[in-house]
PDB file of C-alpha atoms in Angstrom:
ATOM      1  CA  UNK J  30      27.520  29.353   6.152  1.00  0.00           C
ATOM      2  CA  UNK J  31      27.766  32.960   7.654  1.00  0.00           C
ATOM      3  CA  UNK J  32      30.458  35.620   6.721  1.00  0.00           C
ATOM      4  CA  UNK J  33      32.923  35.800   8.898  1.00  0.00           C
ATOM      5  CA  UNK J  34      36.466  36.816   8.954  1.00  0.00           C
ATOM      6  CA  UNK J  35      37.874  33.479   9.388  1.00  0.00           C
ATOM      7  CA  UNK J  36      36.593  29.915   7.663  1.00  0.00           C
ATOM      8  CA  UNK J  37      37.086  26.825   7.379  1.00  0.00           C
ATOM      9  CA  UNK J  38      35.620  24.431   4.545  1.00  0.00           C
ATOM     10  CA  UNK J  39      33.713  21.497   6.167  1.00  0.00           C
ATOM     11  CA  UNK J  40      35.698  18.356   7.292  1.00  0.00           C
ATOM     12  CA  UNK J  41      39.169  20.350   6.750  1.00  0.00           C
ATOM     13  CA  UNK J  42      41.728  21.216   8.919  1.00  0.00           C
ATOM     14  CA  UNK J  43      43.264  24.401   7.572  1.00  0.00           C
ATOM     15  CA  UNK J  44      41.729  27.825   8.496  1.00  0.00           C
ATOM     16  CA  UNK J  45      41.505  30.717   5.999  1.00  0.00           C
ATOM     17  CA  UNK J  46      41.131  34.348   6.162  1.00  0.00           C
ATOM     18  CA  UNK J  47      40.971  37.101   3.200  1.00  0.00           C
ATOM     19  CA  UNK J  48      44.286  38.333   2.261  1.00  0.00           C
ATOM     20  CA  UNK J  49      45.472  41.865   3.579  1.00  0.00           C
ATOM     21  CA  UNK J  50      46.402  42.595  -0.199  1.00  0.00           C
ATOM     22  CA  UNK J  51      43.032  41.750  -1.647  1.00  0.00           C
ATOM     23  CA  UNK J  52      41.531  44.195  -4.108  1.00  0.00           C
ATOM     24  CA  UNK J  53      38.691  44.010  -6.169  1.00  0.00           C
ATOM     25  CA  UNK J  54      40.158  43.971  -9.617  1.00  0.00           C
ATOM     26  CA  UNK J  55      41.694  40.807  -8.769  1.00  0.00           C
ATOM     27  CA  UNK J  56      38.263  39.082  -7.501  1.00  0.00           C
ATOM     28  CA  UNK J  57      37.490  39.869 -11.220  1.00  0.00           C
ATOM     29  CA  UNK J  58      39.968  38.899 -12.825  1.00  0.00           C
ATOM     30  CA  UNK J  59      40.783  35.723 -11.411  1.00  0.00           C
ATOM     31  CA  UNK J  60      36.296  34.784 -12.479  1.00  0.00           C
ATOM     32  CA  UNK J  61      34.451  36.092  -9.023  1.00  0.00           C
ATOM     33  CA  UNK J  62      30.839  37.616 -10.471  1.00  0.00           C
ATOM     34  CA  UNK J  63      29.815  40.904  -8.574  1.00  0.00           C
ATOM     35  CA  UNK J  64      26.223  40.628  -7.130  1.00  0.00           C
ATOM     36  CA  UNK J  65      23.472  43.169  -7.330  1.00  0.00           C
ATOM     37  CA  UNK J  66      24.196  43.885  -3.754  1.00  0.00           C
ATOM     38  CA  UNK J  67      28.001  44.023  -4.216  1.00  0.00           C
ATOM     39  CA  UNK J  68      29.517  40.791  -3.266  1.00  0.00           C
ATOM     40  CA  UNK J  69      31.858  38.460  -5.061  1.00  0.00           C
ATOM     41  CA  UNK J  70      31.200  35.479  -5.599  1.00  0.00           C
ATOM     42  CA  UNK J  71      33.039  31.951  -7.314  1.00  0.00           C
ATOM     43  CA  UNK J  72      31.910  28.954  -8.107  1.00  0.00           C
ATOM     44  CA  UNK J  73      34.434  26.485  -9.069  1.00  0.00           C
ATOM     45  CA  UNK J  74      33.290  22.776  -9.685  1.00  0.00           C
ATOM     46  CA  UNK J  75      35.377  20.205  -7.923  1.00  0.00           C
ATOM     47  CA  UNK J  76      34.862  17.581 -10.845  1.00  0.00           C
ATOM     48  CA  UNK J  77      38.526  16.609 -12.305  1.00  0.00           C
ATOM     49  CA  UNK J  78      36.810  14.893 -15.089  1.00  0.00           C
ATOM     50  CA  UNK J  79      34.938  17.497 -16.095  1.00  0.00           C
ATOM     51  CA  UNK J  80      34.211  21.349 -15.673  1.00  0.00           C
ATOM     52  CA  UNK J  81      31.032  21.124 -17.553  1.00  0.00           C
ATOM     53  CA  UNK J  82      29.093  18.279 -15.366  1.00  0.00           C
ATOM     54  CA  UNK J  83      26.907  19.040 -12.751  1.00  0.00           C
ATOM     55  CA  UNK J  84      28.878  17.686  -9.594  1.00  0.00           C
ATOM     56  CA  UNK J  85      30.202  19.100  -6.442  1.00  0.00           C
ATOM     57  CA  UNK J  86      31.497  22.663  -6.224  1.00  0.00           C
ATOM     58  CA  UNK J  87      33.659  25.114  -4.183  1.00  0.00           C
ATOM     59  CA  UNK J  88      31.760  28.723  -3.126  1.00  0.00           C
ATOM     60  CA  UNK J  89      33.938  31.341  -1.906  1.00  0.00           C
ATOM     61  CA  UNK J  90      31.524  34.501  -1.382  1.00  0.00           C
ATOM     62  CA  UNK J  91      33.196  37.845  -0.184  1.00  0.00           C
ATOM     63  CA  UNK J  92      31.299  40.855   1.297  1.00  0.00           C
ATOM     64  CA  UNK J  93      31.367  44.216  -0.832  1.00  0.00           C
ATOM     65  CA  UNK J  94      33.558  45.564   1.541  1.00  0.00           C
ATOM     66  CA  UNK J  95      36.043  42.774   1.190  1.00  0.00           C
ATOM     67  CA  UNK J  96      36.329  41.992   5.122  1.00  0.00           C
ATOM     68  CA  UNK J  97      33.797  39.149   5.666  1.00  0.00           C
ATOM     69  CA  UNK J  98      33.534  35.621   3.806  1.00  0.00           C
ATOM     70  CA  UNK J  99      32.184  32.076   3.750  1.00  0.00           C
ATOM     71  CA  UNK J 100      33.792  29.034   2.097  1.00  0.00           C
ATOM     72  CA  UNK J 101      32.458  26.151   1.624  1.00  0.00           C
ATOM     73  CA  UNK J 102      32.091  22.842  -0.253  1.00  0.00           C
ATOM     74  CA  UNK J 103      28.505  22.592  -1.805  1.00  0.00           C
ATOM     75  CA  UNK J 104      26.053  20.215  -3.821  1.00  0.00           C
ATOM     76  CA  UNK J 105      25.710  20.182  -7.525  1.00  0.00           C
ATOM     77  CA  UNK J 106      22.557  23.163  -7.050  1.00  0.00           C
ATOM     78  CA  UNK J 107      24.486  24.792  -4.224  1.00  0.00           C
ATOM     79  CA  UNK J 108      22.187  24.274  -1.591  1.00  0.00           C
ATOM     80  CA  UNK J 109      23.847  21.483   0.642  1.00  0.00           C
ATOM     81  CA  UNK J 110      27.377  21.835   2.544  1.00  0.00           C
ATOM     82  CA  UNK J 111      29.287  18.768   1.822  1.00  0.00           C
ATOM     83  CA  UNK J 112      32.033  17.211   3.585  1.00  0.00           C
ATOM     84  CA  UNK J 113      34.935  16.142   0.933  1.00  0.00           C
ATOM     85  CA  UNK J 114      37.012  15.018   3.216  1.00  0.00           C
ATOM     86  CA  UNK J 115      34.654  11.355   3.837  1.00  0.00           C
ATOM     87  CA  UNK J 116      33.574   8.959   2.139  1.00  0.00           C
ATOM     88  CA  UNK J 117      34.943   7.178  -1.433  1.00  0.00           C
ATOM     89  CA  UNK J 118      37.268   7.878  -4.178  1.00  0.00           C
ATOM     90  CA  UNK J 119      37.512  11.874  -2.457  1.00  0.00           C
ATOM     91  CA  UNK J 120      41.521  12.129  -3.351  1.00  0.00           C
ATOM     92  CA  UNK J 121      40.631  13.381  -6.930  1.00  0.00           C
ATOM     93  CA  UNK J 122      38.051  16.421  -5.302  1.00  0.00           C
ATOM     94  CA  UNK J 123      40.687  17.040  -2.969  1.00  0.00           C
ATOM     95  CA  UNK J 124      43.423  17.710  -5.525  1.00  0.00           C
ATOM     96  CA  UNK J 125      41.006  19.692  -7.179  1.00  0.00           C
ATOM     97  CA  UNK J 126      40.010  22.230  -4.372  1.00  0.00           C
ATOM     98  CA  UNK J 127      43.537  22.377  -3.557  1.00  0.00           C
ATOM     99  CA  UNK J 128      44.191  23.652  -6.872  1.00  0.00           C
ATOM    100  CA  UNK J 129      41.968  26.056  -6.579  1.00  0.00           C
ATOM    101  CA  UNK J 130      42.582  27.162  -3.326  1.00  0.00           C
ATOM    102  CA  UNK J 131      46.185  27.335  -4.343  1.00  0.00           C
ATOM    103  CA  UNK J 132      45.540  30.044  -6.601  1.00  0.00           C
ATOM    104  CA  UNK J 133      43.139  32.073  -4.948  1.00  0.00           C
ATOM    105  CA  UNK J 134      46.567  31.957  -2.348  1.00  0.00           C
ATOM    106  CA  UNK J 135      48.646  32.970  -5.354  1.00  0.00           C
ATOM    107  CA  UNK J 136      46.203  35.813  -5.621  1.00  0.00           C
ATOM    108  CA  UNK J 137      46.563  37.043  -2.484  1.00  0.00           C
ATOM    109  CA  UNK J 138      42.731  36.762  -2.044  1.00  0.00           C
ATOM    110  CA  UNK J 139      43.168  33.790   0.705  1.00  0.00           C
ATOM    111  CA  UNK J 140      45.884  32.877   3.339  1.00  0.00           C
ATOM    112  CA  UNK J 141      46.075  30.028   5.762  1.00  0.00           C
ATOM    113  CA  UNK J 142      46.036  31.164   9.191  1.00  0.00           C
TER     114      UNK J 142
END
């Protein structure tokens, strides 16, 4: 994943770009951790069961200058990109990262282009 201004999460159909109205109080707020180097980043597991289990996660990292990004769905240590959107039983992961990315919407960190 590189930072870009536009994203997409792999395997979905929606694009997303940081919101004009995104400030860095509300990166805090809403959980992001500031880097040494100044970036935000989330981590937000996609496990509906559980918060606390290791298990598949959304990463939403933001640049310190709040223009750039990368998204993405990622393995249990964070290393892999994982695609969601295949395979078995993915309705409850999907409701999940829609949650989420419903209220990083609400935030006006994210917007659907």
């Amino acid at each position: 994943m590189t930072y870009t201004k536009e994203a997409k999460i792999l395997g979905d159909k929606r694009t997303f770009v940081l919101s004009d109205e995104i400030k860095k109080y509300t990166l805090r707020d809403i959980g992001f951790m500031e880097s040494k180097g100044g970036k935000f980043i989330l981590e937000r597991p996609l496990d509906p069961s559980s918060p606390y289990n290791a298990s598949i996660k959304l990463k939403v990292t933001i640049s310190s200058d709040l223009q750039t990004f990368k998204i993405g769905v990622t393995s249990a240590n964070g290393l892999k990109e994982i695609n969601i959107f295949k395979g078995t039983d993915i309705e409850k992961h999907i409701e999940q990262l829609n949650f989420v990315i419903d209220n990083l919407k609400e935030r006006s960190v994210l917007s659907e282009k």
